[in-house]
Short mmCIF file of C-alpha atoms in Angstrom, two decimals:
data_model
loop_
_atom_site.label_atom_id
_atom_site.label_comp_id
_atom_site.label_asym_id
_atom_site.label_seq_id
_atom_site.Cartn_x
_atom_site.Cartn_y
_atom_site.Cartn_z
CA UNK Y 168 -149.55 61.44 41.10
CA UNK Y 169 -148.37 58.72 43.48
CA UNK Y 170 -145.90 59.82 46.15
CA UNK Y 171 -143.16 57.49 44.92
CA UNK Y 172 -143.62 58.69 41.34
CA UNK Y 173 -143.36 62.33 42.42
CA UNK Y 174 -140.04 61.88 44.17
CA UNK Y 175 -138.67 59.60 41.44
CA UNK Y 176 -139.45 62.28 38.83
CA UNK Y 177 -137.36 64.65 40.97
CA UNK Y 178 -134.48 62.14 40.92
CA UNK Y 179 -134.75 61.73 37.13
CA UNK Y 180 -134.76 65.49 36.62
CA UNK Y 181 -131.60 65.78 38.71
CA UNK Y 182 -129.94 62.93 36.80
CA UNK Y 183 -130.45 64.74 33.45
CA UNK Y 184 -128.15 67.52 34.62
CA UNK Y 185 -125.21 65.20 34.07
CA UNK Y 186 -126.00 64.53 30.40
CA UNK Y 187 -122.86 64.45 28.28
CA UNK Y 188 -120.53 64.56 31.29
CA UNK Y 189 -120.80 61.20 33.05
CA UNK Y 190 -119.73 58.76 30.29
CA UNK Y 191 -118.92 55.94 30.53
CA UNK Y 192 -120.94 56.04 33.75
CA UNK Y 193 -124.72 56.47 33.92
CA UNK Y 194 -126.70 59.60 34.75
CA UNK Y 195 -127.92 59.30 38.33
CA UNK Y 196 -130.03 61.55 40.53
CA UNK Y 197 -130.94 61.02 44.19
CA UNK Y 198 -133.44 62.55 46.61
CA UNK Y 199 -133.60 62.06 50.40
CA UNK Y 200 -137.13 62.37 51.79
CA UNK Y 201 -138.00 62.72 55.48
CA UNK Y 202 -141.64 63.02 56.63
CA UNK Y 203 -142.76 63.78 53.08
CA UNK Y 204 -140.23 66.59 52.59
CA UNK Y 205 -137.09 66.63 50.47
CA UNK Y 206 -134.11 67.20 52.77
CA UNK Y 207 -131.25 66.37 50.39
CA UNK Y 208 -130.62 66.16 46.65
CA UNK Y 209 -127.71 65.14 44.47
CA UNK Y 210 -126.70 64.10 40.99
CA UNK Y 211 -123.64 62.57 39.35
CA UNK Y 212 -121.92 65.58 37.78
CA UNK Y 213 -119.07 63.88 35.95
CA UNK Y 214 -117.19 60.59 35.71
CA UNK Y 215 -114.98 60.21 38.77
CA UNK Y 216 -116.92 62.84 40.74
CA UNK Y 217 -118.99 62.27 43.87
CA UNK Y 218 -121.96 59.98 43.30
CA UNK Y 219 -125.53 61.25 43.45
CA UNK Y 220 -126.47 59.25 46.57
CA UNK Y 221 -123.47 60.49 48.57
CA UNK Y 222 -124.11 64.11 47.56
CA UNK Y 223 -127.77 63.85 48.61
CA UNK Y 224 -126.85 62.23 51.94
CA UNK Y 225 -124.28 64.91 52.68
CA UNK Y 226 -126.86 67.64 52.06
CA UNK Y 227 -129.42 65.82 54.22
CA UNK Y 228 -127.00 65.45 57.12
CA UNK Y 229 -128.62 64.06 60.29
CA UNK Y 230 -132.04 64.23 58.63
CA UNK Y 231 -131.05 61.15 56.59
CA UNK Y 232 -131.50 58.88 59.63
CA UNK Y 233 -134.79 57.02 59.14
CA UNK Y 234 -135.44 58.76 55.80
CA UNK Y 235 -136.22 57.31 52.36
CA UNK Y 236 -133.74 57.59 49.50
CA UNK Y 237 -135.08 57.80 45.93
CA UNK Y 238 -132.61 57.02 43.15
CA UNK Y 239 -133.09 56.21 39.47
CA UNK Y 240 -130.47 53.43 39.43
CA UNK Y 241 -129.38 50.74 41.88
CA UNK Y 242 -126.68 52.08 44.24
CA UNK Y 243 -123.20 50.76 43.50
CA UNK Y 244 -121.65 48.16 45.79
CA UNK Y 245 -118.13 48.03 44.34
CA UNK Y 246 -115.07 50.19 44.85
CA UNK Y 247 -114.35 52.33 41.79
CA UNK Y 248 -112.93 55.84 41.63
CA UNK Y 249 -115.27 56.51 44.57
CA UNK Y 250 -116.41 54.29 47.43
CA UNK Y 251 -119.51 52.05 47.42
CA UNK Y 252 -122.74 54.05 47.73
CA UNK Y 253 -124.38 51.18 49.61
CA UNK Y 254 -122.02 51.68 52.57
CA UNK Y 255 -122.73 55.42 52.69
CA UNK Y 256 -126.49 54.71 52.64
CA UNK Y 257 -126.22 52.19 55.47
CA UNK Y 258 -123.96 54.46 57.55
CA UNK Y 259 -126.40 57.38 57.17
CA UNK Y 260 -129.26 55.32 58.63
CA UNK Y 261 -131.53 55.38 55.57
CA UNK Y 262 -134.57 53.16 56.31
CA UNK Y 263 -135.67 52.51 52.72
CA UNK Y 264 -134.30 52.83 49.19
CA UNK Y 265 -136.73 53.29 46.31
CA UNK Y 266 -135.02 52.67 42.96
CA UNK Y 267 -136.27 52.87 39.40
CA UNK Y 268 -134.20 49.97 38.05
CA UNK Y 269 -131.47 47.44 38.69
CA UNK Y 270 -128.02 48.37 37.43
CA UNK Y 271 -127.19 46.33 34.27
CA UNK Y 272 -123.48 46.62 35.08
CA UNK Y 273 -122.32 43.06 35.95
CA UNK Y 274 -120.26 44.52 38.81
CA UNK Y 275 -123.49 45.63 40.48
CA UNK Y 276 -126.57 43.91 38.93
CA UNK Y 277 -128.60 43.22 42.07
CA UNK Y 278 -125.65 43.07 44.45
CA UNK Y 279 -126.34 46.61 45.68
CA UNK Y 280 -129.91 45.76 46.62
CA UNK Y 281 -128.75 42.54 48.28
CA UNK Y 282 -126.22 44.39 50.43
CA UNK Y 283 -128.83 46.93 51.52
CA UNK Y 284 -131.35 44.24 52.47
CA UNK Y 285 -128.70 42.34 54.42
CA UNK Y 286 -128.10 45.53 56.44
CA UNK Y 287 -131.81 45.89 57.20
CA UNK Y 288 -132.60 48.59 54.63
CA UNK Y 289 -135.92 48.08 52.85
CA UNK Y 290 -135.74 48.13 49.06
CA UNK Y 291 -138.40 48.87 46.46
CA UNK Y 292 -137.56 48.57 42.74
CA UNK Y 293 -139.42 49.46 39.53
CA UNK Y 294 -140.80 52.96 40.09
CA UNK Y 295 -140.83 54.72 36.68
CA UNK Y 296 -138.52 52.01 35.39
CA UNK Y 297 -139.22 52.62 31.68
CA UNK Y 298 -138.44 56.34 32.06
CA UNK Y 299 -135.20 55.47 33.83
CA UNK Y 300 -134.23 53.04 31.06
CA UNK Y 301 -134.84 55.65 28.37
CA UNK Y 302 -132.73 58.18 30.28
CA UNK Y 303 -129.75 55.82 30.46
CA UNK Y 304 -130.28 53.99 27.15
CA UNK Y 305 -126.74 54.83 26.02
CA UNK Y 306 -125.16 53.46 29.20
CA UNK Y 307 -127.32 50.33 29.12
CA UNK Y 308 -126.37 49.52 25.51
CA UNK Y 309 -122.64 50.04 26.10
CA UNK Y 310 -122.36 48.25 29.44
CA UNK Y 311 -124.30 45.19 28.24
CA UNK Y 312 -122.85 44.83 24.71
CA UNK Y 313 -119.57 46.77 24.73
CA UNK Y 314 -120.81 48.65 21.64
CA UNK Y 315 -121.97 52.23 21.08
CA UNK Y 316 -125.57 53.41 21.08
CA UNK Y 317 -126.01 54.61 17.49
CA UNK Y 318 -128.08 57.71 16.71
CA UNK Y 319 -128.68 58.68 13.11
CA UNK Y 320 -129.44 62.38 12.77
CA UNK Y 321 -130.67 63.62 9.43
CA UNK Y 322 -132.56 66.62 8.06
CA UNK Y 323 -134.97 66.49 5.15
CA UNK Y 324 -137.24 68.85 3.29
CA UNK Y 325 -141.01 68.37 3.37
CA UNK Y 326 -140.68 66.21 0.24
CA UNK Y 327 -138.00 64.02 1.83
CA UNK Y 328 -134.80 65.40 0.26
CA UNK Y 329 -131.48 65.95 2.05
CA UNK Y 330 -130.04 68.14 -0.71
CA UNK Y 331 -130.90 69.63 -4.07
CA UNK Y 332 -130.08 67.85 -7.34
CA UNK Y 333 -126.77 69.77 -7.38
CA UNK Y 334 -125.88 68.52 -3.87
CA UNK Y 335 -126.52 71.75 -1.97
CA UNK Y 336 -127.82 71.21 1.57
CA UNK Y 337 -126.94 74.38 3.52
CA UNK Y 338 -129.12 75.07 5.25
CA UNK Y 339 -132.19 72.82 5.28
CA UNK Y 340 -133.02 73.56 8.91
CA UNK Y 341 -133.07 76.83 10.81
CA UNK Y 342 -130.82 78.20 13.55
CA UNK Y 343 -132.64 76.63 16.51
CA UNK Y 344 -132.51 73.17 14.98
CA UNK Y 345 -128.82 73.57 14.20
CA UNK Y 346 -128.16 74.72 17.77
CA UNK Y 347 -129.82 71.53 19.00
CA UNK Y 348 -127.53 69.45 16.78
CA UNK Y 349 -124.44 71.12 18.23
CA UNK Y 350 -125.66 70.24 21.74
CA UNK Y 351 -126.20 66.68 20.53
CA UNK Y 352 -122.63 66.60 19.20
CA UNK Y 353 -121.39 67.98 22.51
CA UNK Y 354 -123.06 65.06 24.31
CA UNK Y 355 -121.70 62.41 21.91
CA UNK Y 356 -118.41 60.54 22.13
CA UNK Y 357 -117.93 60.32 18.37
CA UNK Y 358 -119.57 61.46 15.16
CA UNK Y 359 -119.44 59.40 11.97
CA UNK Y 360 -119.80 60.34 8.32
CA UNK Y 361 -119.11 58.62 5.01
CA UNK Y 362 -116.38 59.79 2.67
CA UNK Y 363 -118.97 61.14 0.20
CA UNK Y 364 -120.19 63.60 2.83
CA UNK Y 365 -116.61 64.76 3.41
CA UNK Y 366 -115.97 65.20 -0.32
CA UNK Y 367 -119.24 67.08 -0.81
CA UNK Y 368 -119.39 69.31 2.29
CA UNK Y 369 -115.87 69.33 3.84
CA UNK Y 370 -117.44 69.47 7.34
CA UNK Y 371 -115.63 70.34 10.56
CA UNK Y 372 -117.88 68.14 12.73
CA UNK Y 373 -117.26 70.23 15.83
CA UNK Y 374 -119.56 71.16 18.71
CA UNK Y 375 -120.15 74.90 18.68
CA UNK Y 376 -122.49 75.88 21.51
CA UNK Y 377 -124.43 79.13 21.61
CA UNK Y 378 -122.96 79.94 25.02
CA UNK Y 379 -119.46 79.17 23.77
CA UNK Y 380 -117.17 76.25 24.30
CA UNK Y 381 -118.31 72.74 23.57
CA UNK Y 382 -116.68 69.30 23.66
CA UNK Y 383 -115.78 68.13 20.16
CA UNK Y 384 -116.61 64.45 19.57
CA UNK Y 385 -114.08 62.20 17.90
CA UNK Y 386 -114.58 62.30 14.14
CA UNK Y 387 -114.96 58.98 12.33
CA UNK Y 388 -114.72 58.94 8.53
CA UNK Y 389 -115.86 55.71 6.89
CA UNK Y 390 -113.73 55.45 3.77
CA UNK Y 391 -112.75 52.03 2.40
CA UNK Y 392 -110.18 53.45 -0.07
CA UNK Y 393 -108.68 56.28 2.05
CA UNK Y 394 -109.89 59.04 -0.25
CA UNK Y 395 -109.92 61.51 2.66
CA UNK Y 396 -108.27 64.68 1.29
CA UNK Y 397 -105.08 65.84 2.97
CA UNK Y 398 -106.48 69.37 3.07
CA UNK Y 399 -109.83 68.38 4.65
CA UNK Y 400 -110.87 70.93 7.28
CA UNK Y 401 -111.41 68.35 10.01
CA UNK Y 402 -107.72 67.37 10.02
CA UNK Y 403 -106.36 70.89 9.59
CA UNK Y 404 -107.97 72.71 12.50
CA UNK Y 405 -107.26 72.99 16.22
CA UNK Y 406 -109.29 70.42 18.15
CA UNK Y 407 -108.64 68.13 21.09
CA UNK Y 408 -110.69 65.41 19.43
CA UNK Y 409 -109.03 62.86 17.19
CA UNK Y 410 -110.01 62.03 13.63
CA UNK Y 411 -110.33 58.31 12.94
CA UNK Y 412 -110.25 56.91 9.42
CA UNK Y 413 -112.17 53.62 9.25
CA UNK Y 414 -110.74 51.96 6.17
CA UNK Y 415 -109.70 48.61 4.66
CA UNK Y 416 -106.62 46.90 3.26
CA UNK Y 417 -107.65 48.28 -0.14
CA UNK Y 418 -106.53 51.75 0.98
CA UNK Y 419 -103.10 52.63 -0.50
CA UNK Y 420 -100.40 52.23 2.20
CA UNK Y 421 -98.69 55.48 1.15
CA UNK Y 422 -101.92 57.47 1.58
CA UNK Y 423 -102.50 55.87 4.96
CA UNK Y 424 -98.97 56.86 6.00
CA UNK Y 425 -99.48 60.48 4.91
CA UNK Y 426 -102.76 60.69 6.82
CA UNK Y 427 -101.12 59.25 9.94
CA UNK Y 428 -98.45 61.95 9.68
CA UNK Y 429 -101.32 64.48 9.74
CA UNK Y 430 -102.47 63.00 13.04
CA UNK Y 431 -105.26 60.80 11.68
CA UNK Y 432 -105.75 57.49 13.49
CA UNK Y 433 -106.04 54.66 10.95
CA UNK Y 434 -108.48 51.92 11.86
CA UNK Y 435 -107.96 49.01 9.45
CA UNK Y 436 -111.13 46.91 9.23
CA UNK Y 437 -112.34 43.93 7.20
CA UNK Y 438 -114.43 44.46 4.08
CA UNK Y 439 -118.01 43.45 3.49
CA UNK Y 440 -119.30 43.82 -0.04
CA UNK Y 441 -116.33 45.99 -0.97
CA UNK Y 442 -117.04 48.44 1.87
CA UNK Y 443 -115.95 48.84 5.48
CA UNK Y 444 -117.58 46.17 7.66
CA UNK Y 445 -119.85 48.38 9.77
CA UNK Y 446 -120.50 45.70 12.38
CA UNK Y 447 -116.76 45.34 12.95
CA UNK Y 448 -116.48 49.14 13.16
CA UNK Y 449 -119.04 49.27 15.98
CA UNK Y 450 -117.09 46.67 17.92
CA UNK Y 451 -113.85 48.63 17.58
CA UNK Y 452 -115.45 51.94 18.53
CA UNK Y 453 -116.94 50.32 21.62
CA UNK Y 454 -113.46 49.11 22.64
CA UNK Y 455 -112.27 52.71 22.29
CA UNK Y 456 -114.82 53.93 24.81
CA UNK Y 457 -117.38 55.32 22.37
CA UNK Y 458 -120.69 55.03 24.23
CA UNK Y 459 -122.80 57.31 22.03
CA UNK Y 460 -122.11 57.47 18.30
CA UNK Y 461 -123.84 60.18 16.30
CA UNK Y 462 -124.11 59.50 12.57
CA UNK Y 463 -124.52 62.46 10.23
CA UNK Y 464 -123.98 60.65 6.96
CA UNK Y 465 -125.79 60.52 3.65
CA UNK Y 466 -128.37 58.11 2.32
CA UNK Y 467 -125.91 55.34 1.47
CA UNK Y 468 -124.35 55.11 4.93
CA UNK Y 469 -127.69 55.55 6.70
CA UNK Y 470 -129.35 52.75 4.76
CA UNK Y 471 -126.37 50.44 5.18
CA UNK Y 472 -126.56 50.91 8.96
CA UNK Y 473 -130.32 50.41 8.94
CA UNK Y 474 -130.07 47.25 6.85
CA UNK Y 475 -127.42 45.85 9.18
CA UNK Y 476 -129.60 46.49 12.23
CA UNK Y 477 -127.05 48.88 13.72
CA UNK Y 478 -129.23 51.95 14.32
CA UNK Y 479 -130.67 52.35 17.81
CA UNK Y 480 -132.37 55.71 17.37
CA UNK Y 481 -133.33 58.07 14.56
CA UNK Y 482 -133.57 61.85 14.88
CA UNK Y 483 -135.22 63.19 11.75
CA UNK Y 484 -135.65 66.93 11.20
CA UNK Y 485 -138.36 67.92 8.71
CA UNK Y 486 -138.08 71.43 7.30
CA UNK Y 487 -140.95 73.33 5.59
CA UNK Y 488 -139.20 73.31 2.20
CA UNK Y 489 -139.92 71.59 -1.10
CA UNK Y 490 -137.04 71.14 -3.55
CA UNK Y 491 -138.35 68.40 -5.86
CA UNK Y 492 -136.18 66.58 -8.37
CA UNK Y 493 -135.84 62.92 -9.33
CA UNK Y 494 -132.10 63.14 -8.70
CA UNK Y 495 -132.27 64.90 -5.33
CA UNK Y 496 -130.94 62.51 -2.66
CA UNK Y 497 -132.96 61.16 0.27
CA UNK Y 498 -131.87 60.40 3.84
CA UNK Y 499 -131.99 56.62 3.33
CA UNK Y 500 -130.82 55.43 -0.07
CA UNK Y 501 -129.82 51.92 -1.01
CA UNK Y 502 -132.11 49.41 -2.69
CA UNK Y 503 -135.04 49.96 -0.32
CA UNK Y 504 -137.84 47.48 0.40
CA UNK Y 505 -140.20 45.95 -2.13
CA UNK Y 506 -143.35 46.31 -0.03
CA UNK Y 507 -144.51 48.46 2.86
CA UNK Y 508 -144.98 45.36 5.01
CA UNK Y 509 -141.16 45.08 4.99
CA UNK Y 510 -140.55 48.68 6.01
CA UNK Y 511 -138.97 49.78 9.25
CA UNK Y 512 -141.30 51.64 11.60
CA UNK Y 513 -140.20 54.33 14.06
CA UNK Y 514 -141.65 53.40 17.44
CA UNK Y 515 -142.09 55.30 20.70
CA UNK Y 516 -142.33 58.51 18.70
CA UNK Y 517 -141.58 61.91 20.14
CA UNK Y 518 -142.22 65.10 18.19
CA UNK Y 519 -140.58 68.43 18.97
CA UNK Y 520 -140.65 71.78 17.22
CA UNK Y 521 -137.79 74.19 16.61
CA UNK Y 522 -139.35 77.27 15.02
CA UNK Y 523 -140.62 76.01 11.66
CA UNK Y 524 -138.70 72.71 11.80
CA UNK Y 525 -140.13 69.51 13.25
CA UNK Y 526 -137.95 66.91 14.96
CA UNK Y 527 -139.21 63.33 14.89
CA UNK Y 528 -137.44 60.98 17.31
CA UNK Y 529 -138.04 57.24 17.19
CA UNK Y 530 -136.56 53.77 17.47
CA UNK Y 531 -136.47 51.78 14.21
CA UNK Y 532 -138.14 48.39 14.26
CA UNK Y 533 -138.80 46.03 11.37
CA UNK Y 534 -141.76 43.59 11.30
CA UNK Y 535 -140.74 40.31 12.86
CA UNK Y 536 -137.72 41.96 14.50
CA UNK Y 537 -135.65 41.59 11.34
#
């Protein structure tokens, strides 16, 4: 392994420690290297906390003079809740900065590298860039579009069903897979379901970690007619996270008022085909600071999002069960495609195993980019 790659992997591993805590900021890790040895490390622990580069420089102390700094993202040059990292790097006497990628944030976007070069610091960019982009895919999507990175999580049996013909779905996957999902919820800003899922399962949509605690995501119910029951568990339990009802003008005003009195935030959106306009919903959620949106809906919602080109990533659990049944629902319903040449393909596949359950992770792409 090349020397630069080795130290950049160390920076990426450090950056991952901040997962779920840095939003809306990126995950960043930094390593100070002097004479081939790591003399300082740091990572961004939480939004508003000390930046990775500054932490690494503080640990390196005087050893930072003449050393090389490895970081997975371009150092910031602007004043935010903390000072510019470029100035700390220059003051510490770093001779060279090796970065994985340029910061897509318009406030930075090359300006950090420019400032370093002007101060005589050498800059090298592009080491493990694709890995760095995957790590901060949520940040990149939100900072460049103002919209959330949408992950659809679903669980199916070996024959592709998400429930039996009577609607029973607990539990398709085992305990380890479900524990993973709770960690995924913990790292998400919001979780969305359709009203049919609420009516069928009455979910809580909370993050319950094995070690205790957990940060509940905001709950988004997509419900064009405000059918959300007043006694639904998600609006009658203690949680710091808000419940948002994404609905339309077709929802009865009296029902909307009653739900608001229960603490539900009403998000009135335009209709498209008699349903909530999902594209408009993504724009509104982005304005509300939702960087990562986890969707745990049924086949109708999943296919609608897919058809609209709104899904960034699919996480599909496959359990070693066969339930059969012509009327048993699948994870993507709707009208479907007429021919396989029109089908979406999951690219950049990653396969993981949780006891007997398989997790397939991929990015949906349709031929011709449609």
